[in-house]
Coordinates of C-alpha atoms in Angstrom, one line a residue:
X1 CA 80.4 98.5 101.4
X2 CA 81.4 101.8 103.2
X3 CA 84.3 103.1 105.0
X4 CA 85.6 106.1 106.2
X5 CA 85.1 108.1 103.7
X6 CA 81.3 108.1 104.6
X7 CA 80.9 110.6 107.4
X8 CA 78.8 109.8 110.5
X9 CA 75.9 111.4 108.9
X10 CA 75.5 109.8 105.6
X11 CA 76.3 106.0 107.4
X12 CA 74.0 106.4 110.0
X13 CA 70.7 106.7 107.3
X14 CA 68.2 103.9 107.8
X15 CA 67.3 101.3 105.4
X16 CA 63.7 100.4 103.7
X17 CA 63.4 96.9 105.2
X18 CA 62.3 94.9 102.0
X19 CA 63.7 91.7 103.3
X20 CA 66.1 91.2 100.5
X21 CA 69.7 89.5 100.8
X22 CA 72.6 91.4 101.9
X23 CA 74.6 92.4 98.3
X24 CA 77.1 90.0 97.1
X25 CA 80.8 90.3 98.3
X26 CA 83.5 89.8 96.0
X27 CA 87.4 90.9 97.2
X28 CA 86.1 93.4 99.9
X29 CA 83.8 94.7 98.1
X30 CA 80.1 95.0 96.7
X31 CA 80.2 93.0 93.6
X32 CA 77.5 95.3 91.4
X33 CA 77.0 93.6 88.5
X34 CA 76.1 90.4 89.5
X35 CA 72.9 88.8 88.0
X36 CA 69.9 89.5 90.5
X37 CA 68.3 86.6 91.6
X38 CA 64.2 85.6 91.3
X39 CA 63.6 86.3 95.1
X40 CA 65.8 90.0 94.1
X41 CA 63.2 90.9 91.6
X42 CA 60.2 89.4 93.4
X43 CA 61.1 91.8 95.9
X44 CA 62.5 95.0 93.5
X45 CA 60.0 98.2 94.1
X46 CA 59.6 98.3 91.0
X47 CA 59.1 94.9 90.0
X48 CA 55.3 95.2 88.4
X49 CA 56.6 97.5 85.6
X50 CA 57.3 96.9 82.5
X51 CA 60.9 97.6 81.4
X52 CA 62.2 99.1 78.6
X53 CA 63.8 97.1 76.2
X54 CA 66.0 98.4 73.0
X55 CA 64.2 100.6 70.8
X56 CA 62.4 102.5 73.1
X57 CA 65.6 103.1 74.9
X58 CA 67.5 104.2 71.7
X59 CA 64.6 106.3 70.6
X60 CA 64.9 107.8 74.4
X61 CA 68.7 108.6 73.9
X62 CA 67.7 110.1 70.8
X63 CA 65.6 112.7 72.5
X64 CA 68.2 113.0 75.3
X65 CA 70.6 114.2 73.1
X66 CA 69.3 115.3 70.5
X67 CA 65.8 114.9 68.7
X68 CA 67.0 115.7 65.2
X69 CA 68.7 118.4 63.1
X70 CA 66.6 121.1 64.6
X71 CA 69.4 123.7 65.8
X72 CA 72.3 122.7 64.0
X73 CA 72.0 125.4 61.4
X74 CA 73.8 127.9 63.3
X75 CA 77.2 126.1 62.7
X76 CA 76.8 126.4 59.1
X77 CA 76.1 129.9 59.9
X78 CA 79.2 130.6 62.2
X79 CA 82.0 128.6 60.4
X80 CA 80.8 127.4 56.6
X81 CA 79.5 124.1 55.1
X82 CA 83.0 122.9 55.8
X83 CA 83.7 123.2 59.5
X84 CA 80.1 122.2 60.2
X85 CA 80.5 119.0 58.3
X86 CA 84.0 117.9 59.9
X87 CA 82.7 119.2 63.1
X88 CA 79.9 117.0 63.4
X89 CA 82.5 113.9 62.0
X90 CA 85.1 115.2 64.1
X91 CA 83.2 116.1 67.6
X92 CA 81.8 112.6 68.5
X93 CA 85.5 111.4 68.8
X94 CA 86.1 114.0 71.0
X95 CA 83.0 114.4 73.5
X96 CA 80.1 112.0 72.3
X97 CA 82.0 108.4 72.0
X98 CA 84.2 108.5 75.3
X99 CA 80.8 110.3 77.0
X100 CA 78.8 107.1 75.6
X101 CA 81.0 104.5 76.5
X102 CA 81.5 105.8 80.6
X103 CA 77.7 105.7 80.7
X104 CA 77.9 102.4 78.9
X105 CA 80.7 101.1 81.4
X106 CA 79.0 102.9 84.8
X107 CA 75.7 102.7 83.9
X108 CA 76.0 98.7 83.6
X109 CA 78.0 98.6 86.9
X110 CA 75.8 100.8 88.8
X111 CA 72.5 99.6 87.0
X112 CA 69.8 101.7 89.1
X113 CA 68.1 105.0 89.1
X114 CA 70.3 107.2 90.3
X115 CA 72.5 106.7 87.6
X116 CA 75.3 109.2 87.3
X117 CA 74.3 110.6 91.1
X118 CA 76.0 106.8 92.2
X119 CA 78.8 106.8 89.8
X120 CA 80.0 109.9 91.8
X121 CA 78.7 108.8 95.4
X122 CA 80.7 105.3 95.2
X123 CA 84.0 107.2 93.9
X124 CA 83.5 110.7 95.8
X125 CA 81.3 110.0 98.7
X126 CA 77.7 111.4 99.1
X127 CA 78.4 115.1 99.2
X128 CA 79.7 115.0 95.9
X129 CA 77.2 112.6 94.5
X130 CA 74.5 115.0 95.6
X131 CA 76.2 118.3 94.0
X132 CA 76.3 115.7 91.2
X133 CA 72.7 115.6 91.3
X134 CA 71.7 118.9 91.8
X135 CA 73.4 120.8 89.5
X136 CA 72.6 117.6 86.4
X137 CA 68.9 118.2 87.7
X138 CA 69.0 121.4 87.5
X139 CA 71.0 121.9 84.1
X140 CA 68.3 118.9 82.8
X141 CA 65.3 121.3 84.2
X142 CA 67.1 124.4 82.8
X143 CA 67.2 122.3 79.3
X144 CA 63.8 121.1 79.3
X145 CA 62.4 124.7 80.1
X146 CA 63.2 125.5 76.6
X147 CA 61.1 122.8 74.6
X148 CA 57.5 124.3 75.4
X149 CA 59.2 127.8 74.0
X150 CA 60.5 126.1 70.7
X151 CA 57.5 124.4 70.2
X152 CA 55.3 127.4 69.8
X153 CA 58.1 129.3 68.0
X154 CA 57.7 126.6 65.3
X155 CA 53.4 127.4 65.3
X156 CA 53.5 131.2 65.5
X157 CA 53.7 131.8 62.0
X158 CA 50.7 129.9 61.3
X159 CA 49.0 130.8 64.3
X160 CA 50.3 134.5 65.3
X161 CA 48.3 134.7 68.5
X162 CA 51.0 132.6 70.2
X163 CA 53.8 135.3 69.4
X164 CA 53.2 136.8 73.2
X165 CA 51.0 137.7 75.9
X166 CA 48.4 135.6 77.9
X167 CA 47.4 133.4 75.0
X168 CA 51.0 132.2 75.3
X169 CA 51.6 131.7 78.8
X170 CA 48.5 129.8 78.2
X171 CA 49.7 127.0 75.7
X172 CA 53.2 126.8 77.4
X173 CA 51.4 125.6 80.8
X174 CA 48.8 123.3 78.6
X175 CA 51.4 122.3 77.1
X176 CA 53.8 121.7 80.1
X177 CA 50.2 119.8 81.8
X178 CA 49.8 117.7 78.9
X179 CA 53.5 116.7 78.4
X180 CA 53.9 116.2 82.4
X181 CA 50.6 113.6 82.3
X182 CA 52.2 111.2 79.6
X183 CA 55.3 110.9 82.0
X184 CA 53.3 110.2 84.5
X185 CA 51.7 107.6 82.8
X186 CA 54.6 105.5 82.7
X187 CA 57.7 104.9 80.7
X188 CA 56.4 102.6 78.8
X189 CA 54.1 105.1 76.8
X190 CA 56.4 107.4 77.0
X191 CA 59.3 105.1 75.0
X192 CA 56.4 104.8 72.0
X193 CA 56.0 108.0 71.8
X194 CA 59.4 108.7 71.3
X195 CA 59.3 106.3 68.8
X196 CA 57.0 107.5 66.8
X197 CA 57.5 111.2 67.3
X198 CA 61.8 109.9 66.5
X199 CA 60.1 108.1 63.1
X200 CA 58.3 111.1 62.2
X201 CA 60.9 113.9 62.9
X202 CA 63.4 111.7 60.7
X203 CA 61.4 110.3 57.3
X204 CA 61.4 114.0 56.2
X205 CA 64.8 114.3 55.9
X206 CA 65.4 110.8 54.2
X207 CA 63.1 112.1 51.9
X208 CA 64.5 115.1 51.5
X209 CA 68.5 113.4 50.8
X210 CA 67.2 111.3 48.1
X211 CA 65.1 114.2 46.3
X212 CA 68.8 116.3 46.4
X213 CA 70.9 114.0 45.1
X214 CA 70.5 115.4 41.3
X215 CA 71.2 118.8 43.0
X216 CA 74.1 118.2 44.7
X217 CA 77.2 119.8 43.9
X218 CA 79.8 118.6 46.4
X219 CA 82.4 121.4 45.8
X220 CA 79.7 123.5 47.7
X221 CA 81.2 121.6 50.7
X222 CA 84.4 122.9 50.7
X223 CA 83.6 126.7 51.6
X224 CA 84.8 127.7 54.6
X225 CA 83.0 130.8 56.4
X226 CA 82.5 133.6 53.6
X227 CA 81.2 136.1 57.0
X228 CA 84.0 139.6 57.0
X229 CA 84.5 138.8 60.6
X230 CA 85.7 134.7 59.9
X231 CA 84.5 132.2 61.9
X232 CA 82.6 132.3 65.1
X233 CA 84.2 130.4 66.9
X234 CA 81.6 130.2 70.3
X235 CA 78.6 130.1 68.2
X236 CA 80.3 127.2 66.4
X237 CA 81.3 125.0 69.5
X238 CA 78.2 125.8 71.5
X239 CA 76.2 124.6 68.9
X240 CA 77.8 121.4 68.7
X241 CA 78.5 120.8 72.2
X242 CA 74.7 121.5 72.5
X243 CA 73.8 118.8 69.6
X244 CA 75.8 116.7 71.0
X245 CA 75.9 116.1 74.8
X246 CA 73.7 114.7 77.7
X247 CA 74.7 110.8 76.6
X248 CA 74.6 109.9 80.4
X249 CA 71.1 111.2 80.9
X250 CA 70.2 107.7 80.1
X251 CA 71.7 106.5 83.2
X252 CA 69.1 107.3 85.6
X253 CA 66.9 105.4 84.0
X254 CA 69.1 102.2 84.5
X255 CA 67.1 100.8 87.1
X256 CA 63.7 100.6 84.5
X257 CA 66.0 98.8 81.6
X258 CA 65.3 95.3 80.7
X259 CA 68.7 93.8 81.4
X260 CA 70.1 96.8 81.4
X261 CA 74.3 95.2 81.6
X262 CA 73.3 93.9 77.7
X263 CA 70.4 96.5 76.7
X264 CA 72.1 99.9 77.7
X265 CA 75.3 99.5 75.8
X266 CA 73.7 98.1 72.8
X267 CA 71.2 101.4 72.6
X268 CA 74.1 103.9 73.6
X269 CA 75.7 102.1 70.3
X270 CA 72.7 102.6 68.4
X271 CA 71.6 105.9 69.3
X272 CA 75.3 107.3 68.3
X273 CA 75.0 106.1 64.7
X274 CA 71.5 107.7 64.8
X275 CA 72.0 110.8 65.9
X276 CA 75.0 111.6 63.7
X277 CA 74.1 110.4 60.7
X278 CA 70.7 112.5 61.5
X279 CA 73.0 115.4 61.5
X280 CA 75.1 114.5 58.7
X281 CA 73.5 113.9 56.2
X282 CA 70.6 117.0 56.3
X283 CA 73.8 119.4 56.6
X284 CA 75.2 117.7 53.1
X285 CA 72.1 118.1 51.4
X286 CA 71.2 121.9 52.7
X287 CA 74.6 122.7 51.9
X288 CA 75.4 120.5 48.8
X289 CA 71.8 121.2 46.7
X290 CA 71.4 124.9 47.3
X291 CA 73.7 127.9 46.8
X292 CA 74.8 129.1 50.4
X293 CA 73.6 132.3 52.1
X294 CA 75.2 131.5 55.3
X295 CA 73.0 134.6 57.4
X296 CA 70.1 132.8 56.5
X297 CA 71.4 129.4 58.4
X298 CA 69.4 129.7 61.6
X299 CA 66.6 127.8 63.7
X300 CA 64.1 126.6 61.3
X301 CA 65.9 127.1 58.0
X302 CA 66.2 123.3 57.4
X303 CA 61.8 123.7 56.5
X304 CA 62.9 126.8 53.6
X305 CA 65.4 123.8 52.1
X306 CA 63.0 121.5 52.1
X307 CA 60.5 123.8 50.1
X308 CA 63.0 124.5 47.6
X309 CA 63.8 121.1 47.3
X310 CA 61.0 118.8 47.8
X311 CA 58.1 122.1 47.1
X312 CA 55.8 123.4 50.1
X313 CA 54.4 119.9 51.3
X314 CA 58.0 118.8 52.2
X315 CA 58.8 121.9 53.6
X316 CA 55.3 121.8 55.7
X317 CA 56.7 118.3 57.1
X318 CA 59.8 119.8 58.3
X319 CA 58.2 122.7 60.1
X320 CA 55.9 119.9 61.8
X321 CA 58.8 117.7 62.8
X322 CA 60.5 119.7 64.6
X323 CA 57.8 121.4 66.6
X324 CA 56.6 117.4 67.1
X325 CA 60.4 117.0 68.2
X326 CA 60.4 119.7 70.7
X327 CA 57.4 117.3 72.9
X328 CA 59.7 114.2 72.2
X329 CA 62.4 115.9 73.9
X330 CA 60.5 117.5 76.4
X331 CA 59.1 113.8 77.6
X332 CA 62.8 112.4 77.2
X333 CA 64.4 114.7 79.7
X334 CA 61.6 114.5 82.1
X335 CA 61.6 111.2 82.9
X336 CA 65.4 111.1 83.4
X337 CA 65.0 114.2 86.0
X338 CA 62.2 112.6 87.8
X339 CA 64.0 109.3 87.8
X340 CA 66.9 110.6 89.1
X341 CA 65.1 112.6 91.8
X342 CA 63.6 109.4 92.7
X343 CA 66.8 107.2 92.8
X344 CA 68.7 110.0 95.0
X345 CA 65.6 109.6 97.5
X346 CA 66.3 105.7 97.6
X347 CA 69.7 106.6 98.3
X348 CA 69.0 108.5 101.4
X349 CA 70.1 112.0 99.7
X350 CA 66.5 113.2 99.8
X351 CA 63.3 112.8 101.0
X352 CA 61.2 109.7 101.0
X353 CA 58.5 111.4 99.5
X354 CA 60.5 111.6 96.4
X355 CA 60.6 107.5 96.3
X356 CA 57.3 107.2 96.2
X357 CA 55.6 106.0 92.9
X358 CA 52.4 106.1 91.5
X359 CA 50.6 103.2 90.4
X360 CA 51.5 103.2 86.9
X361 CA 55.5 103.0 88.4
X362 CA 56.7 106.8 87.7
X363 CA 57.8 108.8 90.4
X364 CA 55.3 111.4 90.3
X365 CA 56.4 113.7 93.3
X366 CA 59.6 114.1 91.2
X367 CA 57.4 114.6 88.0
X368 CA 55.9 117.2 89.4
X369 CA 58.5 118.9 91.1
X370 CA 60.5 118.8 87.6
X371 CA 57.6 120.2 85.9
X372 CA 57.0 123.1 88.6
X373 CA 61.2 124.1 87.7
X374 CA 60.1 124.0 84.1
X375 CA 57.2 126.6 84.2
X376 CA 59.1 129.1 86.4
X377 CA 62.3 129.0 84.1
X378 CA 60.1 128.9 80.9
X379 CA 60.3 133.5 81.0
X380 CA 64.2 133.4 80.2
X381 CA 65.0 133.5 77.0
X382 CA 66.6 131.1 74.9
X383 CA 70.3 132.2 74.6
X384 CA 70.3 132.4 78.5
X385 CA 69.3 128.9 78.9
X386 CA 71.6 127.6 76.5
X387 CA 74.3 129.5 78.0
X388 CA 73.2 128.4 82.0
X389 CA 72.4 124.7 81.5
X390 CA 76.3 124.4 79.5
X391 CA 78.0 125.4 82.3
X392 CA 76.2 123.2 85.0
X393 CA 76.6 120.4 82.6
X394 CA 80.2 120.9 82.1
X395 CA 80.4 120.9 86.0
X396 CA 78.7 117.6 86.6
X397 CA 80.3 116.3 83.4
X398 CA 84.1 117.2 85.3
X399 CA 82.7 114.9 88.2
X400 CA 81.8 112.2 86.1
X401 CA 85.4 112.0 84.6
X402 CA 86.8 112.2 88.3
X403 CA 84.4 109.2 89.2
X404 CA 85.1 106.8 86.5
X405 CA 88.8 107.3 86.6
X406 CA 88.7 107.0 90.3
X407 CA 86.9 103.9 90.3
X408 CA 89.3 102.2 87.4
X409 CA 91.9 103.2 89.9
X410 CA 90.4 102.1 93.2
X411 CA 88.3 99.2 92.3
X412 CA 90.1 97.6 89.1
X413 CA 88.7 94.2 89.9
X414 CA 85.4 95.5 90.2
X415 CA 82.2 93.9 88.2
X416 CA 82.0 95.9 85.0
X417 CA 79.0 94.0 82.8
X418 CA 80.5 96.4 80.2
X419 CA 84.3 97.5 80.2
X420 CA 86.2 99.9 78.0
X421 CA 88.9 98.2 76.9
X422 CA 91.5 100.2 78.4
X423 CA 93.4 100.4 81.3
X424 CA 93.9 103.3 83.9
X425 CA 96.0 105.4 81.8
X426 CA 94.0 105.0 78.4
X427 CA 90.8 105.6 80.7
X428 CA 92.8 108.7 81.7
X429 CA 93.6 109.7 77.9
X430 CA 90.5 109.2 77.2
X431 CA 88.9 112.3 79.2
X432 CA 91.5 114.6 78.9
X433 CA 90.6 115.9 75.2
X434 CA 86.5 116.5 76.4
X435 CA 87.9 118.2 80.1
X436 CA 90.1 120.8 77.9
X437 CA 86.8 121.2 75.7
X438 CA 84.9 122.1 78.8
X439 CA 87.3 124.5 79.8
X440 CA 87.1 126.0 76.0
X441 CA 82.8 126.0 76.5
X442 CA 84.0 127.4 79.8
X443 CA 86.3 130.7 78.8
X444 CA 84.2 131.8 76.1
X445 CA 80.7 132.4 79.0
X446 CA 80.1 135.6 79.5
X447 CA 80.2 136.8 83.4
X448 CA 76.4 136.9 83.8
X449 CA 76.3 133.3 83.2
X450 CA 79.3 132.3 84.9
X451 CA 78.1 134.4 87.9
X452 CA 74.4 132.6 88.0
X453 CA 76.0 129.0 87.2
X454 CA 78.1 129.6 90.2
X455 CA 75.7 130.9 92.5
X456 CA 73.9 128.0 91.4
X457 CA 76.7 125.7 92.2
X458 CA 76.8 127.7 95.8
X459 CA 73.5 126.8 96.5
X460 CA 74.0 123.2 95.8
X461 CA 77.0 122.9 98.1
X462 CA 74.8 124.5 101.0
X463 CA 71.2 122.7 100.4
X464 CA 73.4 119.4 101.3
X465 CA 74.1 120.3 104.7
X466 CA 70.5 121.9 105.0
X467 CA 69.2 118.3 104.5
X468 CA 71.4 116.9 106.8
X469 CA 70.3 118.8 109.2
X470 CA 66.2 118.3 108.3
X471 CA 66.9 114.7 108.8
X472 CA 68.4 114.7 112.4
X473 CA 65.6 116.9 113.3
X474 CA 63.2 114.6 112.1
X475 CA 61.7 117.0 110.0
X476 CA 61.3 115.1 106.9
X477 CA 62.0 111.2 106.5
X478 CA 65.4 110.0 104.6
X479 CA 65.7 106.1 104.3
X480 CA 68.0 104.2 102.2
X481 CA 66.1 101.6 100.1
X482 CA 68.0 97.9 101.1
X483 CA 67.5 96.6 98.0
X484 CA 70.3 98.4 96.3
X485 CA 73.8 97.5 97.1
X486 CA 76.7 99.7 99.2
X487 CA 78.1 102.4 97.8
X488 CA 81.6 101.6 97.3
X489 CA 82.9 104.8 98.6

């Protein structure tokens, strides 16, 4: 339910009439995580699609996060075999695991599309929610902008036309067209492709750990940077913050899960193993099997490893994987943007147009509009969207820790499907080491970014009043689906 915490504005938003019941009350408040009811789903906007059930999902988180070791070689370049390893041991305690388990715990209790843009609405209000979702929307758009660019990096040694000019702004928009018609043919051929794309970008380096195995010497592991200058110390935490974040994207996607309060944790669970243990183990055998050259560690290196080890085919399969990886993460992160677009415009925060779904059950106005953000950010180059979408991320990410804490604290009794078994203060421990780590990511930005990321920010904390205001004009339509429950804010 609401209360005053809502200003007139945001409470006096109309409802889609679906004829569902009123949400469940339990203490003097909406119980979320009850079990929806036949008559619920009969009536659910979505009802006619088909959900997404485990492996899909984990295969989708995969993608989200990260889509293989593709980009990980510059932390063997900036800090050593050493460092890299415990780093990619040592982060996940730090950032990915608590990350995992709040979208485990919120995305359970708030099991619907807007996913993180709720978490923050029922523990902030609605003009936080929506900063929430604008600057994770645009971080995810930033992000995404990058795939089509990667992906013809990985071609234009075999096919040099693709190095520049027209014939390249060409195959990023084919591409960009072709990637942006799977999403909006539905989810569901979007979670096999990520399967098999996830299947594909991993078997090579299976392969490739069991061929190194006579050639590893694991005292090779123990160097620490040889480099004059020591470690580099922001080119080694970027580049596993990078490898290692964007565990809530899932969460707008909560409302397309097959019973999503047993389905979502169980992924989140899975997808962690996977996605370290994809990183793990090609970083033992690059560094373990061959001598180290550390200024040869960058983008792409992992396909010269597998050459020497495995001979040219090997190598060749690398090189494909991780241009093949570069589409699987491209569709990933597009369906959670356009998802979340749509579940903010079920929440009132946007336009109605943005609710609206095609007939195969995507939201293709968000689609779209996600896909228009990608082709105008696709000129920048790579460093500055690395550097751009970190700090936006880190912003949303300080929101989420405000929301779930706040939540544990006003709504203890609250239905949690999933629950971290701590109380207030362990759920306050718990964020404190990745909130200093964002403030690290944070002082090492040089003032360009930080100037664009806050202007960025800026615009975000204006475009919400904007839309206000288009609303009481009646210039647009805003409507607040009734079959989701009250925020609890």
């Amino acid at each position: 339910m609401t209360d005053s915490s809502l200003d007139s504005s945001d409470t006096q938003t109309p409802r889609i009439a679906t004829g569902n019941p009123p949400p469940p009350i339990k203490n003097g408040y909406v119980s979320i995580g009850v079990p929806a009811t036949a008559s619920d789903a009969s009536l659910s906007p979505a009802n006619k699609i088909r959900r997404i059930t485990v492996l899909p999902l984990v295969f989708l988180i995969f993608y989200e996060v990260s889509g293989g070791p593709f980009g990980i070689e510059d932390s063997v370049k900036a800090a050593g075999p050493l460092l890299a390893i415990l780093g990619f041991i040592v982060f996940p305690f730090i950032w990915s695991i608590p990350e995992a388990l709040i979208t485990a715990e919120m995305g359970t209790m708030f099991p619907e599309n807007g996913g993180y843009v709720v978490w923050v609405s029922s523990a902030l209000g609605p003009y936080w929610g929506f900063q929430q979702g604008w600057v994770k929307w645009l971080s995810g758009v930033i992000d995404n902008a990058l795939y089509p660019i990667l992906f013809l990096d990985y071609l234009k040694s075999g096919i040099p036309i693709l190095g520049g000019g027209i014939p390249r702004i060409a195959a990023i928009l084919a591409l960009t067209v072709a990637l942006t018609y799977l999403n909006y043919r539905g989810l569901s051929i979007v979670g096999v492709a990520a399967v098999l794309l996830g299947v594909f970008s991993i078997l090579p380096f299976v392969v490739m750990t069991f061929m190194s195995i006579p050639k590893v010497q694991p005292l090779r592991w123990l160097v620490v940077s040889k480099k004059m200058k020591g470690v580099d110390w922001n080119l080694y935490l970027n580049t596993l913050f990078w490898n290692l974040n964007y565990w809530d994207s899932i969460s707008t996607l909560s409302g397309e899960v097959d019973n999503p309060k047993r389905t979502l944790p169980r992924a989140l669970f899975y997808a962690l193993f996977l996605v370290v243990l994809s990183y793990i183990f090609p970083v033992l055998t690059g560094t373990g099997a061959i001598s180290l050259d550390q200024k040869l560690w960058t983008d792409g290196y992992f396909a010269d490893i597998g050459k020497v080890i495995g001979g040219a085919w090997l190598g060749w399969w690398i090189q494909a994987a991780a241009a093949t990886s570069n589409m699987g993460m491209f569709l990933a992160e597009m369906s959670s943007d356009s998802f979340q677009l749509l579940g903010m415009a079920e929440r009132g925060m946007l336009p109605e147009v943005f609710a609206k779904r095609s007939r195969y059950g995507t939201p293709w106005v968000g689609i779209l509009f996600s896909a228009s953000g990608v082709v105008l950010l696709s000129w920048l180059s790579f460093q500055e969207i690395v550097a751009a979408e970190s700090l936006l991320y880190c912003f949303g990410m300080v929101l989420e820790f405000i929301a779930f804490v706040r939540l544990r604290v006003k709504h203890p009794a609250a239905s949690r499907p999933f629950k971290i078994p701590v109380g207030v203060l362990g759920s306050i421990l718990m964020c404190i080491p990745p909130t200093i780590l964002i403030g690290v990511i944070a002082a090492f930005s040089n003032l360009k970014v930080a100037a664009v990321s806050l202007a960025a920010v800026v615009i975000g904390l204006v475009l919400r009043p904007c839309l206000k205001h288009v609303e009481k004009k009646g210039w647009l339509k805003f409507s607040v689906s009734s079959h989701l429950p009250d925020l609890m804010a």
